[in-house]
Structures are given as structure tokens and as C-alpha cells.
Coordinates of C-alpha atoms in Angstrom, one line a residue:
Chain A
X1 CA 83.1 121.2 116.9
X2 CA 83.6 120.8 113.4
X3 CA 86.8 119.2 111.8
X4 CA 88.0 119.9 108.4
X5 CA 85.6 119.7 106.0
X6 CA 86.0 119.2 102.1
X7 CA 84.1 119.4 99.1
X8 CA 83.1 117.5 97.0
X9 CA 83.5 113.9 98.4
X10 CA 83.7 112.5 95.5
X11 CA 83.8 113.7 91.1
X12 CA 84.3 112.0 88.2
X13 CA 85.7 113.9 85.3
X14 CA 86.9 113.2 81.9
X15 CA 90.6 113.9 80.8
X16 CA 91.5 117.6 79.9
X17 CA 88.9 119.2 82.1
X18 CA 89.6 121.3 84.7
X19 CA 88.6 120.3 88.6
X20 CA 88.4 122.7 91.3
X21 CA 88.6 120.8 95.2
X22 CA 87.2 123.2 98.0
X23 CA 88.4 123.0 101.7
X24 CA 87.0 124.8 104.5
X25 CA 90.0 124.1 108.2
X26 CA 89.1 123.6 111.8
X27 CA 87.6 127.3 113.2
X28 CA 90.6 129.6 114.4
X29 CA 93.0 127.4 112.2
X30 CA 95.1 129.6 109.7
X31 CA 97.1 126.9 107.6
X32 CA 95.9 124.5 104.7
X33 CA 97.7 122.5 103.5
X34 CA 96.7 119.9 99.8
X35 CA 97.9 116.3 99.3
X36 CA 97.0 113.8 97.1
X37 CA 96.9 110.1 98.1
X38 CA 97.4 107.6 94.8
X39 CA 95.7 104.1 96.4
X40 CA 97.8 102.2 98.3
X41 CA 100.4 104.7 98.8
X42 CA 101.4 107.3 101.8
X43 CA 100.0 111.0 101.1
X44 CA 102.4 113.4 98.9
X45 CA 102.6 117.0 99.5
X46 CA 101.2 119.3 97.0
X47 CA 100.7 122.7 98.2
X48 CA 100.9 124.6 101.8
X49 CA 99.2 128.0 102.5
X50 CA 99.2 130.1 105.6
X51 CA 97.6 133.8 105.8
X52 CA 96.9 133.7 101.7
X53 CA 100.2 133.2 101.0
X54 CA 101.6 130.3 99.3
X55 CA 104.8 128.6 102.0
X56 CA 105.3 125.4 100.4
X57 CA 105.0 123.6 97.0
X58 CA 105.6 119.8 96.3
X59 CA 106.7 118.6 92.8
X60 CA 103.9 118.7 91.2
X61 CA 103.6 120.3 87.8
X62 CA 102.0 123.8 87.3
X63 CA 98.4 122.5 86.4
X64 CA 98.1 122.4 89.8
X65 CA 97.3 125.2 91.6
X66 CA 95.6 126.6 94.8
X67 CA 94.5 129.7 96.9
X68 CA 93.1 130.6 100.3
X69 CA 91.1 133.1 101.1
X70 CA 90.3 135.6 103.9
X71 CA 88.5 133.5 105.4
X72 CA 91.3 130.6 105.4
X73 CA 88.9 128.6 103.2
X74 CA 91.2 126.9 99.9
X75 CA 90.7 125.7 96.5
X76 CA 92.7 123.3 94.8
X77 CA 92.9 123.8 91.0
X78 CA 93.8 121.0 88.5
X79 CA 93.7 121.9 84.9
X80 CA 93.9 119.8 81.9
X81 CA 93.0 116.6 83.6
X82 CA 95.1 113.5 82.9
X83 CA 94.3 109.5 83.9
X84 CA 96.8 109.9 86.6
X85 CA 95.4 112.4 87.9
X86 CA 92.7 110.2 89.7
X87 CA 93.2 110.0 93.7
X88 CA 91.7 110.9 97.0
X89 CA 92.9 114.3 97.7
X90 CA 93.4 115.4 101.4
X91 CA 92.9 118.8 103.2
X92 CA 95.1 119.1 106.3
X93 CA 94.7 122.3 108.4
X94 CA 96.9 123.8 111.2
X95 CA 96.5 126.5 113.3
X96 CA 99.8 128.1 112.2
X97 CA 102.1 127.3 109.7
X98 CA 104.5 124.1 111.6
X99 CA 102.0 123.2 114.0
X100 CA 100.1 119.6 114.2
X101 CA 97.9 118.9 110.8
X102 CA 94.0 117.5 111.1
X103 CA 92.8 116.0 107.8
X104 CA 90.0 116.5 105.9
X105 CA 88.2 113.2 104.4
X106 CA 89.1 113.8 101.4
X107 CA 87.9 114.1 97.8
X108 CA 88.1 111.2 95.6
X109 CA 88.5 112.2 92.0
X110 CA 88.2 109.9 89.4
X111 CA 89.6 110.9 85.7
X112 CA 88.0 108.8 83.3
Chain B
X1 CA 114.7 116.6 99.2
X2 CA 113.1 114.5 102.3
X3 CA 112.5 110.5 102.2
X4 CA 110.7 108.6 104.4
X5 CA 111.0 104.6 104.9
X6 CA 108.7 102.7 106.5
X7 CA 108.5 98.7 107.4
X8 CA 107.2 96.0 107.5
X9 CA 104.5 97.1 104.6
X10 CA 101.6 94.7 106.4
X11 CA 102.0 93.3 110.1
X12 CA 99.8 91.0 110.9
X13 CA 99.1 89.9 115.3
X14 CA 97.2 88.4 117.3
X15 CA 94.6 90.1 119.5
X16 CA 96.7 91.2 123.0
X17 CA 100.3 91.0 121.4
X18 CA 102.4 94.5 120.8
X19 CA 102.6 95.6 117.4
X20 CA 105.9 97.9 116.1
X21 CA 106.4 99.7 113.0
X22 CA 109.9 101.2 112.1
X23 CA 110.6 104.5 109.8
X24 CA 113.8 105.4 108.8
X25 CA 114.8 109.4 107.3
X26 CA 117.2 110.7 105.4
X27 CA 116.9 114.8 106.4
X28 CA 118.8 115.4 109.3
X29 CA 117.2 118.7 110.1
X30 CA 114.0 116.6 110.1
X31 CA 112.3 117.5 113.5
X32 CA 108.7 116.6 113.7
X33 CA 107.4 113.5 113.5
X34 CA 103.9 112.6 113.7
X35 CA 102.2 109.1 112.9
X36 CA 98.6 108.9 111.7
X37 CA 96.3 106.2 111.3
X38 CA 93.9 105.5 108.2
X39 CA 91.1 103.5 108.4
X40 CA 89.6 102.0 105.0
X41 CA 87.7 105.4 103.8
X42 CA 88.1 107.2 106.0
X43 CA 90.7 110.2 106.8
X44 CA 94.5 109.5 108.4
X45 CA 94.1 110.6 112.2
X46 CA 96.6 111.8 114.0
X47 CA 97.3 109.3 116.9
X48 CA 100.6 110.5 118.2
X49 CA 103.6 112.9 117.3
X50 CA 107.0 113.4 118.6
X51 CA 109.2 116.1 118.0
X52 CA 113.2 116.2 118.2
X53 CA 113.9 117.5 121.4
X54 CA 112.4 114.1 123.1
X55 CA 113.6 111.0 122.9
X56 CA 110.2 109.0 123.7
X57 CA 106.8 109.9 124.1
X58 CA 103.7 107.4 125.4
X59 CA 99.7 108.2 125.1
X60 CA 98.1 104.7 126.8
X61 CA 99.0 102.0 124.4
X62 CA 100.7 104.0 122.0
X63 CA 104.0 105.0 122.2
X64 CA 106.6 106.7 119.6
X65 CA 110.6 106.2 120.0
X66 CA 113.0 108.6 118.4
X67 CA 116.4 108.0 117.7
X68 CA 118.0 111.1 115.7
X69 CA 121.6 109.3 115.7
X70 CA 120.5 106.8 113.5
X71 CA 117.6 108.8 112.2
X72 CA 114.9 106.4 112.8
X73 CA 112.2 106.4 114.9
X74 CA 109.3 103.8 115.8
X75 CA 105.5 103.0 116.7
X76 CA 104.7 100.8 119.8
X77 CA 101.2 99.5 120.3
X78 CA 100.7 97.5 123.2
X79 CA 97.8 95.4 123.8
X80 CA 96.1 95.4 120.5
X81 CA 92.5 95.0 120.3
X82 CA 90.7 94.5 116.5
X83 CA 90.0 98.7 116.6
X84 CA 93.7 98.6 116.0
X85 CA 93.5 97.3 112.4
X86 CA 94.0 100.1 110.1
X87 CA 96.9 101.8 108.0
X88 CA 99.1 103.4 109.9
X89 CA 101.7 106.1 108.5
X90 CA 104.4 107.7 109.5
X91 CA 105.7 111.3 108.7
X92 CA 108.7 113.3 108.9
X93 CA 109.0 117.4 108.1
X94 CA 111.6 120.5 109.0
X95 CA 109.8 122.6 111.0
X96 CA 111.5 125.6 109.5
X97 CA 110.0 124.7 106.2
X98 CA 106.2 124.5 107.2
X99 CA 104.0 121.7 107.7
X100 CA 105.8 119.7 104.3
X101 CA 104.9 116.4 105.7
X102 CA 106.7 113.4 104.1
X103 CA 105.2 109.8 104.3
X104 CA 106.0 106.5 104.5
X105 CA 104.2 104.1 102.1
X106 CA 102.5 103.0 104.9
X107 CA 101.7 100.0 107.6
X108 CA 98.7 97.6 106.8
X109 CA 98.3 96.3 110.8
X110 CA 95.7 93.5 111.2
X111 CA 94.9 92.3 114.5
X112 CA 93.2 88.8 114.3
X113 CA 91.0 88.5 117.3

């Protein structure tokens, strides 16, 4: 029975590039949700999606962005990489939109 | 906007003695509450939840307390064993409003055996 899985587990990029963070939920799960964890600190929310269509948005700014597809598989989009940027950034499915939320392992991303 | 306050920031026991872990939030229309523990590298697990309409809520050596009044709730582990030591966090969110979760900045628990 597979969890969530996310990919890559780790990237190293250098600032102003772009970064795209893949997410694949639990099997029969419809929600993703994105958070980024800064080290030593509690996750943040930064996007939630549920059928394709966005339901949440943290405050983050625009450079981040996100999709799911038909197959409730997500991508999470940061443009124009800066040093803060670097974190582990966390996958949480859900089978419906305000129902419990499994975690992905994460991808560490370090800006450079 | 949701805020989550969570204490003590480290905890430190002895192997066999209860651990708690108090959050406080400020969103009244909070109503799910879930706590999740983080081992070093590893992903936050969900260990127990709690939602408004209960006041209490016990999984074997876990157990979650819920006091909307005061809008706080807590974490009860009894009987630690070193497996305990970890990060834990708590969580609040609005139902209503999706699966927003806010955290706490988190619980470093050491049980020293």
C-alpha cells in the first residue's frame, strides 16, 4: 500500500532558476495539499487542491505556483529562485478536501 | 488569519514518565485538530487528531484534550519509551476552509532511557 510519494528527494539549484516539485497522493485520495518546512520551524501552508481546482492558498507570493492533474498527481512551481527559498517541502494528501492529511517525505531544496 | 501556540519548545523525561505538550489558538471557528510527529528526516505522521465536537480522545498511550472555551488543547503521552523521542506538532484548521493546517513551532520530546 503505497503512501505519498514525492519527487525529487532532494535538488540543489542556483538563485533565479525555476524548480518544479512532483507529488503523486495515497490511491483513491483526491486532495493535495504543498507546505514548506524552513528548519526548525512547524510546516506553513502554501497551496491546497482538490478535483484540479485550486481551494486554498497560503501567503506566499505568486512565484509559487501549483497544479493537479486528472490523475490527482501535483506539481509545485517555484520561479525565480531566491536563498530563502531553500526548505524541505511537504506533500499532504487527503481523500477529500477537510479530511485527515498523510505526508509525503518531502523534498529538500537547497538554493545556493 | 489562524495562529497556533505551542509549548514548552523542547521537553525533556525520563524513560516511563508522562510527557504533555500544550497548544493554544486564536480562530474560534477552528475545529480540527490533529497532532503529528516528526522524526529527524523523516515525514510528520499523524499520531492522533481530535475534532470539536469531542472533548477528549485516547489511542493507547496517547491521548489529546480539547478545551474550546479557552481554545487550547493538549498532547498526553503516558509511559514514554525512547521510540517517543521525536518532534511533535500540533495543528489547527476550519474545516469549512479545507485542509489549511496551521502549526505550532513544534515540540523537541527526548526521553532519556
Amino acid at each position: 500500500d503505497a503512501g505519498v510519494t514525492q519527487s525529487p528527494t532532494h535538488l540543489i539549484k542556483t538563485r533565479g532558476q525555476h524548480v518544479t516539485l512532483r507529488c503523486s497522493p495515497i490511491s483513491g485520495h483526491k486532495s493535495v495539499s504543498w507546505y514548506q518546512q524552513v528548519l526548525g520551524q512547524g510546516p506553513q501552508f502554501i497551496f491546497q487542491y482538490y478535483e484540479k481546482e485550486e481551494r486554498g492558498r497560503g501567503n506566499f507570493p505568486d512565484r509559487f505556483s501549483a497544479r493537479q492533474f486528472p490523475n490527482y498527481s501535483s506539481e509545485l512551481n517555484v520561479n525565480a529562485l531566491l536563498l530563502g527559498d531553500s526548505a524541505l517541502y511537504l506533500c499532504a494528501s487527503s481523500f477529500q478536501v477537510f479530511t485527515e492529511a498523510f505526508f509525503g517525505q518531502g523534498t529538500r531544496l537547497t538554493v545556493v | 488569519g489562524e495562529n497556533v501556540e505551542q509549548h514548552p519548545s523542547t521537553l525533556s523525561v525520563q524513560e516511563g514518565d508522562s510527557a504533555v505538550i500544550k497548544c493554544t489558538y486564536s480562530d474560534s471557528a477552528s475545529n480540527y485538530f490533529p497532532w503529528y510527529k516528526q522524526e529527524l528526516g523523516k515525514r510528520p505522521q499523524l499520531i492522533i487528531d481530535i475534532r470539536s465536537n469531542v472533548g477528549e480522545k485516547k489511542d493507547q498511550r496517547i491521548a489529546v484534550t480539547l478545551n474550546k472555551t479557552a481554545k487550547h488543547f493538549s498532547l498526553h503521552i503516558t509511559e514514554t519509551q525512547p521510540e517517543d523521542s521525536a518532534v511533535y506538532f500540533c495543528a489547527a484548521s476550519f474545516g469549512a476552509a479545507g485542509n489549511k493546517l496551521t502549526f505550532g513551532g513544534g515540540t523537541r520530546v527526548l526521553v532519556k532511557p
